[in-house]
XYZ file of C-alpha atoms in Angstrom:
740
model
C -20.390 -6.090 -47.115
C -19.181 -7.896 -44.027
C -18.753 -5.488 -41.147
C -19.957 -5.749 -37.588
C -21.577 -2.514 -36.372
C -23.004 -2.406 -32.862
C -25.280 0.434 -31.796
C -25.318 1.070 -28.027
C -28.633 2.610 -27.194
C -28.718 5.551 -24.850
C -30.946 5.404 -21.819
C -34.029 7.591 -21.893
C -36.791 8.125 -19.380
C -40.121 6.502 -20.075
C -42.261 8.700 -22.320
C -45.050 10.603 -20.644
C -48.621 10.286 -21.891
C -48.578 13.704 -23.543
C -44.969 14.134 -24.606
C -43.514 15.826 -27.619
C -39.909 15.088 -28.474
C -37.574 16.838 -30.912
C -34.070 15.496 -31.604
C -31.324 17.788 -32.876
C -28.059 16.208 -34.045
C -24.858 17.793 -32.874
C -21.186 16.938 -33.396
C -19.864 13.595 -34.592
C -16.488 12.442 -33.341
C -14.379 9.366 -32.779
C -14.250 7.632 -29.411
C -11.020 8.526 -27.566
C -10.070 4.916 -26.889
C -12.503 2.516 -28.548
C -12.942 1.725 -32.225
C -16.189 3.622 -32.356
C -17.894 6.798 -33.512
C -19.830 8.961 -31.049
C -22.859 10.932 -32.225
C -23.834 13.794 -29.918
C -27.395 15.027 -30.016
C -29.871 17.069 -28.009
C -33.343 15.853 -27.069
C -35.949 18.558 -26.501
C -38.828 17.104 -24.565
C -42.025 19.087 -24.017
C -44.917 17.906 -21.867
C -48.243 18.962 -23.294
C -51.513 19.494 -21.623
C -54.705 17.829 -22.693
C -55.371 20.738 -24.997
C -51.988 20.391 -26.592
C -50.491 23.397 -24.904
C -46.849 23.099 -23.726
C -46.687 22.874 -19.938
C -43.082 21.874 -19.193
C -39.997 21.664 -21.366
C -36.554 20.262 -20.811
C -33.419 19.837 -23.008
C -31.115 16.842 -22.514
C -27.721 16.210 -23.987
C -27.288 12.585 -25.078
C -24.983 10.510 -27.252
C -24.994 7.343 -29.271
C -21.849 5.186 -29.600
C -21.480 3.276 -32.838
C -18.966 0.476 -32.259
C -17.107 -0.603 -35.337
C -15.385 -3.966 -35.273
C -13.276 -5.729 -37.887
C -11.932 -2.398 -39.185
C -8.721 -3.197 -41.106
C -6.457 -1.684 -43.720
C -8.516 -3.291 -46.544
C -11.855 -1.988 -45.391
C -13.877 0.002 -47.976
C -14.423 3.126 -45.899
C -16.896 4.681 -48.361
C -19.260 1.749 -48.306
C -18.938 1.388 -44.530
C -19.807 5.046 -43.970
C -22.861 4.664 -46.150
C -24.007 1.651 -44.160
C -23.585 3.565 -40.910
C -25.613 6.539 -42.185
C -28.296 4.207 -43.446
C -28.658 2.382 -40.124
C -28.391 5.420 -37.812
C -31.300 7.812 -38.285
C -29.448 10.489 -36.261
C -26.913 11.036 -39.060
C -27.989 12.954 -42.191
C -26.958 11.456 -45.555
C -24.922 14.591 -46.259
C -22.565 13.512 -43.471
C -21.189 10.516 -45.407
C -17.891 12.240 -46.302
C -17.467 13.265 -42.659
C -18.098 9.752 -41.420
C -15.645 8.402 -44.024
C -12.966 10.792 -42.697
C -13.580 9.690 -39.101
C -13.342 6.068 -40.192
C -10.059 6.840 -41.885
C -8.746 8.304 -38.631
C -9.870 5.216 -36.691
C -8.226 3.030 -39.302
C -4.879 4.818 -38.979
C -4.959 5.396 -35.241
C -2.341 3.329 -33.458
C -3.801 1.038 -30.797
C -1.486 -0.527 -28.273
C -1.986 -3.279 -25.773
C -1.430 -0.872 -22.914
C -4.231 1.488 -23.960
C -6.822 -1.099 -23.178
C -10.034 0.399 -21.846
C -12.284 -0.747 -19.080
C -14.793 -2.008 -21.690
C -12.124 -4.107 -23.378
C -11.013 -5.428 -20.072
C -14.546 -6.402 -19.100
C -14.881 -8.106 -22.491
C -11.833 -10.207 -21.691
C -13.346 -11.101 -18.292
C -16.610 -12.102 -20.006
C -14.710 -14.426 -22.302
C -13.447 -16.308 -19.287
C -16.438 -16.183 -16.971
C -19.602 -15.548 -18.944
C -20.122 -19.178 -19.773
C -20.689 -21.016 -16.485
C -20.902 -24.384 -18.230
C -20.211 -26.316 -15.111
C -23.483 -25.205 -13.414
C -25.846 -28.104 -13.208
C -28.845 -28.047 -15.554
C -31.649 -30.535 -16.057
C -32.014 -32.317 -19.370
C -35.474 -30.894 -20.095
C -35.436 -28.103 -22.692
C -37.207 -24.941 -21.571
C -39.954 -23.304 -23.644
C -40.934 -19.665 -23.309
C -44.562 -20.574 -23.883
C -44.492 -22.719 -20.702
C -43.227 -19.883 -18.473
C -46.371 -19.802 -16.282
C -46.056 -23.461 -15.518
C -42.403 -22.935 -14.535
C -43.509 -20.246 -12.108
C -46.043 -22.639 -10.578
C -43.148 -24.990 -9.777
C -41.742 -22.341 -7.440
C -44.612 -22.938 -5.008
C -43.873 -26.698 -4.563
C -41.241 -28.595 -2.561
C -37.477 -27.837 -2.669
C -36.644 -30.264 -5.456
C -39.434 -28.939 -7.652
C -38.445 -25.361 -6.932
C -34.940 -26.106 -8.017
C -36.261 -27.652 -11.278
C -38.432 -24.562 -11.903
C -35.546 -22.133 -11.368
C -33.337 -24.215 -13.641
C -35.917 -24.027 -16.483
C -36.308 -20.234 -16.040
C -32.482 -19.924 -16.035
C -32.387 -21.692 -19.415
C -34.699 -19.051 -20.810
C -32.768 -16.167 -19.186
C -29.475 -17.363 -20.723
C -30.908 -16.514 -24.144
C -30.695 -12.730 -24.515
C -33.651 -12.721 -26.888
C -35.929 -13.761 -24.008
C -34.806 -11.130 -21.472
C -37.131 -8.387 -22.712
C -40.182 -10.566 -22.203
C -38.952 -11.943 -18.842
C -38.268 -8.435 -17.484
C -41.790 -7.384 -18.270
C -43.249 -10.351 -16.435
C -43.607 -9.130 -12.843
C -45.009 -12.458 -11.741
C -41.744 -14.223 -12.657
C -39.467 -11.604 -11.082
C -41.582 -11.419 -7.928
C -41.664 -15.230 -7.535
C -37.888 -15.553 -8.075
C -37.020 -12.753 -5.608
C -39.448 -14.218 -2.991
C -37.939 -17.696 -3.277
C -34.439 -16.239 -3.044
C -35.279 -14.356 0.132
C -36.997 -17.307 1.814
C -35.066 -20.379 0.695
C -31.481 -19.320 -0.269
C -30.100 -21.015 2.801
C -31.896 -24.314 2.145
C -30.393 -25.235 -1.205
C -27.185 -23.989 -2.880
C -28.384 -25.223 -6.252
C -31.645 -23.304 -5.932
C -29.779 -20.140 -4.853
C -27.278 -20.447 -7.688
C -30.027 -20.812 -10.292
C -31.880 -17.720 -9.124
C -28.763 -15.549 -8.747
C -27.563 -16.650 -12.195
C -30.929 -15.717 -13.668
C -30.694 -12.225 -12.249
C -27.037 -12.053 -13.384
C -28.273 -12.455 -16.977
C -30.320 -9.307 -16.499
C -27.409 -7.437 -14.884
C -25.406 -7.699 -18.125
C -27.607 -4.940 -19.512
C -27.630 -1.498 -17.945
C -31.241 -0.904 -18.836
C -32.313 -3.740 -16.495
C -30.378 -2.518 -13.402
C -33.278 -0.516 -12.101
C -35.449 -3.667 -11.917
C -32.705 -5.540 -9.999
C -32.554 -2.641 -7.512
C -36.320 -2.643 -7.210
C -36.258 -6.251 -6.009
C -33.171 -5.626 -3.816
C -31.162 -8.337 -5.543
C -27.918 -6.611 -4.724
C -28.569 -6.715 -0.988
C -29.550 -10.355 -1.242
C -26.311 -11.187 -3.024
C -24.242 -9.435 -0.394
C -26.074 -11.438 2.356
C -25.480 -14.656 0.415
C -21.778 -13.965 -0.028
C -21.319 -13.157 3.689
C -23.080 -16.379 4.721
C -21.113 -18.500 2.281
C -17.842 -17.142 3.536
C -18.843 -18.024 7.086
C -19.803 -21.547 5.905
C -16.428 -21.931 4.285
C -14.593 -20.977 7.493
C -16.728 -23.487 9.459
C -16.246 -26.306 6.924
C -12.468 -25.682 6.824
C -12.288 -25.764 10.601
C -14.240 -29.036 10.812
C -12.080 -30.637 8.072
C -8.885 -29.592 9.891
C -10.163 -31.208 13.098
C -10.865 -34.497 11.324
C -7.415 -34.299 9.737
C -5.820 -33.820 13.082
C -7.761 -36.791 14.498
C -6.591 -38.974 11.613
C -2.999 -37.948 12.262
C -3.190 -38.598 15.947
C -5.089 -41.897 15.858
C -3.367 -43.290 12.740
C -6.193 -45.797 12.318
C -7.600 -46.961 9.025
C -11.114 -45.964 10.091
C -10.132 -42.375 10.905
C -8.202 -42.116 7.655
C -11.223 -43.207 5.660
C -13.435 -40.783 7.493
C -11.080 -37.934 6.740
C -10.808 -38.830 3.051
C -14.542 -39.074 2.730
C -14.977 -35.712 4.389
C -12.333 -34.133 2.196
C -14.016 -35.429 -0.980
C -17.355 -34.119 0.166
C -15.663 -30.827 1.051
C -14.258 -30.408 -2.462
C -17.680 -31.053 -4.044
C -19.384 -28.513 -1.776
C -16.612 -25.955 -2.345
C -16.995 -26.355 -6.119
C -20.727 -25.592 -5.890
C -20.129 -22.719 -3.505
C -17.629 -21.140 -5.889
C -20.187 -21.348 -8.649
C -22.583 -19.344 -6.501
C -19.925 -16.825 -5.479
C -18.930 -16.308 -9.111
C -22.398 -15.348 -10.348
C -23.065 -13.255 -7.215
C -19.854 -11.240 -7.446
C -20.270 -10.828 -11.221
C -23.806 -9.540 -10.717
C -22.619 -7.011 -8.114
C -19.740 -5.987 -10.407
C -22.222 -5.207 -13.198
C -24.595 -3.298 -10.922
C -21.689 -1.343 -9.455
C -21.415 0.661 -12.682
C -23.716 3.090 -10.897
C -21.508 4.982 -8.414
C -24.136 5.480 -5.662
C -24.794 1.726 -5.704
C -21.100 1.045 -5.402
C -20.913 3.351 -2.387
C -23.751 1.393 -0.710
C -21.879 -1.827 -1.362
C -18.726 -0.530 0.311
C -20.832 0.515 3.337
C -21.982 -3.097 3.629
C -18.398 -4.484 3.779
C -18.069 -5.657 0.188
C -14.308 -4.973 0.411
C -13.936 -7.376 3.380
C -15.823 -10.074 1.454
C -13.680 -9.646 -1.670
C -10.479 -9.685 0.368
C -11.525 -12.961 1.952
C -12.206 -14.515 -1.468
C -8.687 -13.799 -2.651
C -7.626 -17.006 -0.909
C -9.823 -19.135 -3.210
C -8.373 -21.236 -6.012
C -10.995 -20.805 -8.766
C -9.466 -18.756 -11.594
C -12.812 -17.329 -12.731
C -13.714 -16.215 -9.242
C -10.292 -14.634 -8.673
C -10.496 -12.726 -11.931
C -13.849 -11.231 -10.882
C -12.681 -10.456 -7.335
C -9.497 -8.713 -8.424
C -11.342 -6.784 -11.113
C -13.896 -5.605 -8.504
C -11.116 -4.558 -6.078
C -9.364 -2.675 -8.893
C -12.551 -0.739 -9.596
C -12.999 0.072 -5.881
C -9.370 1.059 -5.352
C -9.615 4.299 -7.291
C -11.332 5.901 -4.271
C -9.265 6.875 -1.281
C -11.825 5.685 1.265
C -11.875 2.197 -0.299
C -8.084 2.142 -0.511
C -7.790 2.991 3.164
C -10.182 0.178 4.014
C -7.959 -2.286 2.149
C -4.813 -1.467 4.229
C -5.638 -3.713 7.180
C -6.979 -6.675 5.132
C -3.539 -7.965 4.079
C -4.485 -7.629 0.431
C -0.885 -7.134 -0.717
C 0.172 -10.335 1.009
C -2.678 -12.304 -0.619
C -1.895 -10.796 -4.029
C 1.790 -11.706 -3.566
C 0.852 -15.362 -3.031
C -0.999 -15.347 -6.348
C 2.093 -14.222 -8.295
C 3.361 -15.603 -10.567
C 0.269 -17.112 -12.189
C -0.297 -18.938 -15.433
C -3.238 -16.742 -16.374
C -2.168 -13.557 -18.138
C -5.617 -12.016 -17.590
C -5.372 -12.502 -13.791
C -1.791 -11.221 -13.692
C -2.760 -8.143 -15.689
C -5.594 -7.369 -13.284
C -3.381 -7.929 -10.240
C -0.762 -5.481 -11.590
C -3.457 -2.890 -12.338
C -4.770 -3.201 -8.808
C -1.228 -2.905 -7.431
C -0.706 0.166 -9.536
C -3.757 1.869 -8.065
C -2.649 0.968 -4.555
C 0.992 1.970 -5.136
C 0.049 5.656 -5.119
C -0.164 5.211 -1.298
C 3.139 5.042 0.596
C 1.804 2.449 3.064
C 0.970 0.059 0.290
C 4.447 0.597 -1.284
C 5.942 -0.359 2.073
C 3.806 -3.513 2.181
C 4.880 -4.432 -1.368
C 8.573 -4.199 -0.272
C 8.094 -6.065 2.983
C 6.324 -9.046 1.468
C 9.099 -9.557 -1.063
C 7.087 -8.735 -4.168
C 9.746 -6.521 -5.822
C 11.744 -9.363 -7.492
C 8.509 -10.694 -8.991
C 7.624 -7.292 -10.410
C 11.118 -7.003 -11.903
C 10.667 -10.291 -13.725
C 7.489 -9.020 -15.395
C 9.548 -6.427 -17.222
C 10.623 -9.253 -19.568
C 7.042 -9.778 -20.775
C 5.593 -7.209 -23.173
C 2.033 -7.773 -21.922
C 2.831 -6.810 -18.359
C 5.844 -4.552 -18.773
C 4.210 -1.115 -18.588
C 2.156 -1.838 -15.409
C 5.043 -3.444 -13.593
C 7.291 -0.544 -14.550
C 4.736 1.962 -13.296
C 4.519 0.192 -9.906
C 8.282 0.058 -9.577
C 8.538 3.725 -10.560
C 6.286 4.616 -7.647
C 8.486 2.517 -5.336
C 11.663 4.118 -6.668
C 10.407 7.608 -5.777
C 11.217 6.854 -2.116
C 14.944 7.349 -1.563
C 15.108 4.599 1.024
C 13.754 2.097 -1.527
C 16.078 2.898 -4.408
C 18.874 0.689 -3.061
C 16.542 -2.322 -2.830
C 16.541 -2.632 -6.620
C 20.214 -3.540 -6.397
C 19.259 -6.906 -4.888
C 17.170 -7.792 -7.955
C 17.977 -8.544 -11.662
C 16.685 -5.164 -12.769
C 20.008 -3.946 -14.219
C 20.706 -6.855 -16.580
C 17.058 -7.046 -17.671
C 16.921 -3.321 -18.468
C 20.263 -3.411 -20.322
C 19.023 -6.322 -22.344
C 15.917 -4.356 -23.333
C 18.049 -1.302 -24.250
C 20.232 -3.423 -26.487
C 17.224 -4.946 -28.250
C 15.708 -1.509 -28.881
C 18.872 0.372 -29.790
C 17.200 1.904 -32.845
C 13.651 2.303 -31.540
C 11.872 4.470 -29.054
C 11.962 3.223 -25.465
C 9.027 3.193 -23.028
C 8.916 6.383 -21.012
C 8.068 4.325 -17.869
C 11.233 2.276 -18.346
C 13.452 5.348 -18.681
C 11.734 7.070 -15.755
C 12.529 4.101 -13.535
C 16.171 4.150 -14.735
C 16.472 7.831 -13.914
C 15.259 7.228 -10.386
C 17.265 4.136 -9.484
C 20.543 5.468 -10.958
C 20.526 8.035 -8.142
C 21.691 5.147 -5.972
C 25.503 4.666 -6.082
C 25.443 0.891 -6.150
C 22.960 0.659 -8.994
C 24.708 3.454 -10.874
C 27.986 1.527 -10.652
C 26.273 -1.520 -12.192
C 24.909 0.566 -15.069
C 28.286 2.289 -15.475
C 29.709 -0.936 -16.890
C 27.637 -0.270 -20.009
C 28.164 3.489 -20.005
C 29.639 3.470 -23.506
C 26.500 1.811 -24.865
C 24.175 4.171 -22.995
C 26.058 7.275 -24.082
C 26.210 6.221 -27.728
C 22.523 5.309 -27.815
C 21.363 8.454 -26.097
C 23.419 10.728 -28.401
C 22.281 8.840 -31.475
C 18.585 8.929 -30.608
C 18.624 12.318 -28.909
C 16.838 10.695 -25.952
C 16.606 13.235 -23.128
C 15.580 10.649 -20.513
C 18.537 8.354 -21.315
C 20.812 11.380 -21.167
C 19.420 12.142 -17.733
C 20.179 8.553 -16.757
C 23.792 8.963 -18.045
C 24.062 12.185 -16.134
C 22.948 10.489 -12.906
C 25.565 7.737 -13.393
C 28.306 10.355 -13.918
C 27.248 12.173 -10.754
C 28.742 9.282 -8.790
C 32.399 8.471 -8.420
C 32.570 5.686 -11.041
C 35.844 4.793 -12.840
C 34.003 4.516 -16.175
C 33.734 8.317 -16.382
C 36.709 8.328 -18.732
C 34.579 6.655 -21.339
C 32.934 10.078 -22.000
C 36.248 11.624 -23.037
C 35.944 10.035 -26.488
C 32.569 11.756 -27.041
C 33.410 15.209 -25.666
C 33.687 16.885 -29.118
C 30.346 15.336 -30.178
C 28.609 16.413 -26.960
C 29.850 20.009 -27.270
C 28.953 20.267 -30.930
C 25.408 19.011 -30.228
C 24.714 21.097 -27.143
C 25.896 24.348 -28.713
C 23.307 24.290 -31.552
C 20.613 22.010 -30.092
C 17.098 23.502 -30.459
C 15.516 21.191 -27.860
C 15.580 22.599 -24.336
C 15.380 19.229 -22.542
C 18.339 17.799 -24.490
C 20.399 20.943 -23.900
C 19.754 20.713 -20.140
C 20.873 17.098 -19.948
C 23.994 17.553 -22.125
C 25.083 20.524 -20.066
C 24.419 18.400 -16.944
C 26.676 15.684 -18.399
C 29.436 18.221 -19.008
C 28.997 19.643 -15.503
C 29.618 16.184 -13.963
C 32.945 15.706 -15.833
C 35.464 16.948 -13.279
C 38.320 14.833 -14.710
C 41.825 16.253 -14.880
C 42.281 14.573 -18.260
C 39.837 16.943 -19.951
C 41.455 19.853 -21.784
C 38.760 22.496 -21.278
C 40.995 25.182 -22.866
C 41.026 23.324 -26.144
C 37.241 22.864 -26.053
C 36.592 26.516 -25.199
C 38.835 27.862 -27.936
C 38.115 25.268 -30.640
C 34.308 25.700 -30.377
C 34.428 29.394 -29.386
C 32.390 28.746 -26.287
C 33.033 32.025 -24.454
C 30.413 34.166 -26.369
C 27.934 31.329 -26.160
C 28.433 30.963 -22.343
C 28.033 34.725 -21.813
C 24.909 34.837 -23.983
C 23.245 32.020 -22.013
C 24.087 33.596 -18.656
C 22.983 37.139 -19.543
C 19.687 37.657 -17.630
C 18.141 39.817 -20.329
C 18.283 37.003 -22.869
C 15.371 35.157 -21.168
C 16.876 31.675 -21.150
C 15.100 28.844 -19.279
C 16.227 28.521 -15.642
C 17.162 24.866 -16.059
C 19.571 25.713 -18.860
C 21.004 28.612 -16.874
C 21.582 26.396 -13.863
C 23.338 23.650 -15.826
C 25.423 26.246 -17.686
C 26.605 27.745 -14.381
C 27.527 24.270 -13.195
C 29.398 23.641 -16.404
C 31.250 26.966 -16.006
C 32.192 25.902 -12.480
C 34.032 23.007 -14.145
C 35.596 25.123 -16.838
C 37.057 27.836 -14.569
C 39.046 25.216 -12.716
C 41.414 25.689 -15.633
C 43.372 28.984 -15.122
C 43.519 29.874 -18.789
C 39.769 29.273 -19.265
C 39.040 31.354 -16.146
C 41.188 34.180 -17.627
C 39.282 34.027 -20.943
C 35.904 34.206 -19.219
C 36.977 36.929 -16.835
C 38.258 39.083 -19.658
C 34.850 38.590 -21.393
C 33.142 40.159 -18.374
C 31.792 36.919 -16.811
C 32.105 38.072 -13.164
C 29.801 41.082 -13.757
C 27.427 38.926 -15.802
C 27.181 36.478 -12.883
C 26.562 39.352 -10.433
C 23.669 40.505 -12.633
C 22.443 36.933 -12.719
C 22.513 36.715 -8.912
C 20.399 39.833 -8.693
C 17.866 38.457 -11.194
C 17.742 34.900 -9.746
C 18.168 35.754 -6.020
C 15.134 33.620 -5.107
C 16.637 30.535 -6.729
C 19.035 29.176 -4.117
C 20.490 26.540 -6.430
C 21.541 29.010 -9.101
C 22.962 31.353 -6.450
C 24.939 28.530 -4.860
C 26.440 27.458 -8.173
C 27.427 31.028 -9.024
C 29.169 31.315 -5.631
C 31.055 28.097 -6.536
C 32.249 29.748 -9.759
C 33.582 32.684 -7.706
C 35.195 30.234 -5.310
C 37.062 28.555 -8.210
C 38.160 31.843 -9.783
C 39.596 33.158 -6.469
C 42.229 30.390 -6.585
C 43.813 31.663 -9.819
C 46.117 34.648 -9.557
C 45.120 35.863 -12.974
C 41.456 36.244 -12.005
C 41.769 36.898 -8.290
C 42.722 40.580 -8.645
C 40.068 41.184 -11.292
C 37.362 39.544 -9.139
C 38.365 41.454 -5.986
C 39.338 44.859 -7.373
C 37.233 45.238 -10.516
C 33.896 43.646 -9.541
C 31.352 43.797 -6.776
C 31.629 40.027 -6.084
C 33.040 40.399 -2.523
C 30.197 42.814 -1.614
C 27.571 40.344 -2.829
C 29.346 37.572 -0.937
C 29.120 39.654 2.246
C 25.405 40.271 1.645
C 24.826 36.520 1.242
C 26.945 35.625 4.252
C 23.831 35.409 6.443
C 21.490 33.831 3.872
C 18.864 31.478 5.180
C 20.217 28.633 3.071
C 22.940 26.724 4.920
C 24.910 25.695 1.824
C 24.931 29.271 0.552
C 26.286 30.513 3.920
C 29.030 27.869 3.926
C 30.164 28.706 0.376
C 30.201 32.417 1.221
C 32.236 31.914 4.366
C 34.775 29.729 2.580
C 35.198 32.173 -0.290
C 35.385 35.243 1.954
C 38.060 33.580 4.098
C 40.177 33.164 0.974
C 39.573 36.794 0.010
C 40.621 37.883 3.491
C 43.945 36.154 3.044
C 44.771 38.088 -0.139
C 43.274 41.539 0.486
C 43.721 43.404 3.841
C 41.117 46.055 3.111
C 38.363 43.536 2.365
C 39.571 41.510 5.371
C 38.695 44.383 7.681
C 35.263 44.874 6.064
C 34.522 41.135 6.348
C 35.676 41.044 10.013
C 33.504 44.024 10.830
C 30.414 42.501 9.117
C 30.935 39.303 11.062
C 31.208 41.272 14.281
C 28.005 43.127 13.547
C 26.208 39.823 12.883
C 27.402 38.145 16.062
C 26.757 41.231 18.246
C 23.764 42.627 16.518
C 21.562 42.718 19.626
C 24.132 44.453 21.761
C 24.950 46.971 19.071
C 21.289 47.804 18.606
C 20.864 48.569 22.326
C 24.040 50.643 22.349
C 23.068 52.660 19.250
C 19.474 53.322 20.380
C 20.379 53.937 24.072
C 17.697 51.551 25.272
C 19.863 49.571 27.656
C 18.928 50.594 31.250
C 22.319 49.307 32.482
C 24.275 51.611 30.199
C 23.914 54.513 32.700
C 26.011 52.632 35.204
C 28.977 52.478 32.841
C 31.627 55.172 32.692
C 32.291 56.781 29.371
C 35.780 55.379 29.546
C 34.313 51.906 29.342
C 33.437 52.297 25.645
C 36.053 52.798 22.949
C 36.343 56.319 21.556
C 34.950 55.304 18.188
C 31.672 54.180 19.726
C 31.019 57.477 21.607
C 30.436 59.490 18.454
C 27.333 61.658 18.313
C 24.568 61.190 15.806
C 25.881 64.170 13.847
C 29.119 62.331 13.317
C 27.491 59.138 12.088
C 28.029 60.073 8.494
C 31.772 60.209 9.072
C 31.975 56.959 10.998
C 33.812 55.145 8.214
C 36.819 54.367 10.489
C 34.602 51.986 12.435
C 33.932 50.054 9.282
C 37.622 49.420 8.701
C 39.052 49.158 12.202
C 36.743 46.974 14.237
C 39.486 44.591 15.435
C 39.480 46.295 18.928
C 35.843 45.530 19.575
C 35.327 42.506 21.921
C 32.928 39.683 20.983
C 30.100 39.223 23.477
């Protein structure tokens, strides 16, 4: 039975001298992302006195993760579940059927490249960087039995110390030796002492010691020992010093290069070439040291408080400086570390002034898919901040991100970054200067039958709000409409709707699909598709459309009234798009007559009352009234047989500017056709413009009013309070009142 089962041991505190433990198994479930089973259990620990009496008790929740590799369609799940129960003493044999069912779920669960977890990502990094084969080692083979003699070498001269650390490193690279090495305080104490005292004297010595401690850092259980000997602080100090050395060496090499250029002598050229060769050798060794130091810190940073301490000691500045290096392994570690740090706002803010975006831009494109994937993930974390999005645009990275849409491995992350950029209205137009439209259209054609990435369609929805990009997509409007109707894709329909919202000549393409659209939207059970199809119909303001034929052929009038009746509890989005669609329909006089006879004006008035807080719905209802006023057949019905004018007057002073404009325009038209309403409207406008003055006159609070003769005021305004109930003539004859 060939299966690989890895048990990850949970961390427990060291047993006390008088300790009684009781383990109670809880639920068993699958890991949410990994191919693993998680066993939850409770540990009840009781500290006993010398007489055996319980003194202190504590319950701890813990879990064990059983990683299952090589699980395929041909795996014998029954046998595998029996093996798991046999090896894990936390699972009772009666749980075999349950384990088998969980394994079946893992076997059938779809795993995609883009659901890769942090553990899988770290595994990929280890495949590239865990074997530092280029680190110098002596030919002598180390023996664990000679460990004490190797420690003795650490008290000799520098060459002997380097030999001793190299032999100990050989032992540490074998995981089987780590348990014995970690228990040997003499070894750890000697290594940490030599590292503190001699790390500046020999880069080989320093690399050997740091690499030895790195081997321990690969296991979480050993992190406490590394912290005890302050290895993390030493590594930060080493990295800072090496970066300063690099700056100094680079400066010196540039000076020699400049001398060689100025003097143009053979001697200066040879001196420069010799220095450059030496520089490359030293840089190679330095990058070895930086790799193991950064990797060690990356492992130890799994503990959040330790990570916070690292950021306080400028680890972000050091990592940003190392982004200019050429070593692939070092860059992978540095970018991975920055990605982990970037999830915290404080760290993200610290990265803003370090030109990280510019440095990452120089690294793209890159031949390493692992590095590119890490860079895109880091950019995705940073792109949640508007300042970083601006930096991405300014440094010219957008065309590079667009090109990564072509690659399945990097598509989702690049799309997510571009989606964040496209949220800003001022950035939408910048996509028009890239190849995003042809690339996306090519992807849509290739996946005409399949489900498209949500990230891709979300980006399309955003950028099609720009007129220029919408015009480019409109050239393939027939394809987009056919595919969206066929697959019932709400996001693609939203994209089509955005395209139609612009003045594009390709709108006429939709005419051939009008019958199909109406037949789908009328009986569609999905709210999101209904909203988008109604939105598409609302954008079709073409004179070629025979709305009367559509309304009568599909009997739309009862359906429209049912959707717009407030008591039917229809979703607001559907109501809004239906009102917009009706605004298109009532432009046809016959359709307006049909809807008016069905009681639509009163239905809309009820809807205004119910949705008065929703300015968009109110505005679109006012637009329907505005269109119906133009037709003689509906004008009299709207003015004489409904309360529409009164509601328009009430909304004439609404806080929303667009609502006020629509009311004013519609009321002006009503005034032209009805004299009685014209007087009411004029009076209401007078009251609004002169409200302060009228208030003082009515309440008698104006101290200057005593100085006026009674003849100054018109007769209608000198009525007593008792006559206020009969003051209707003022409401209808306010033309004599002057505006103040």
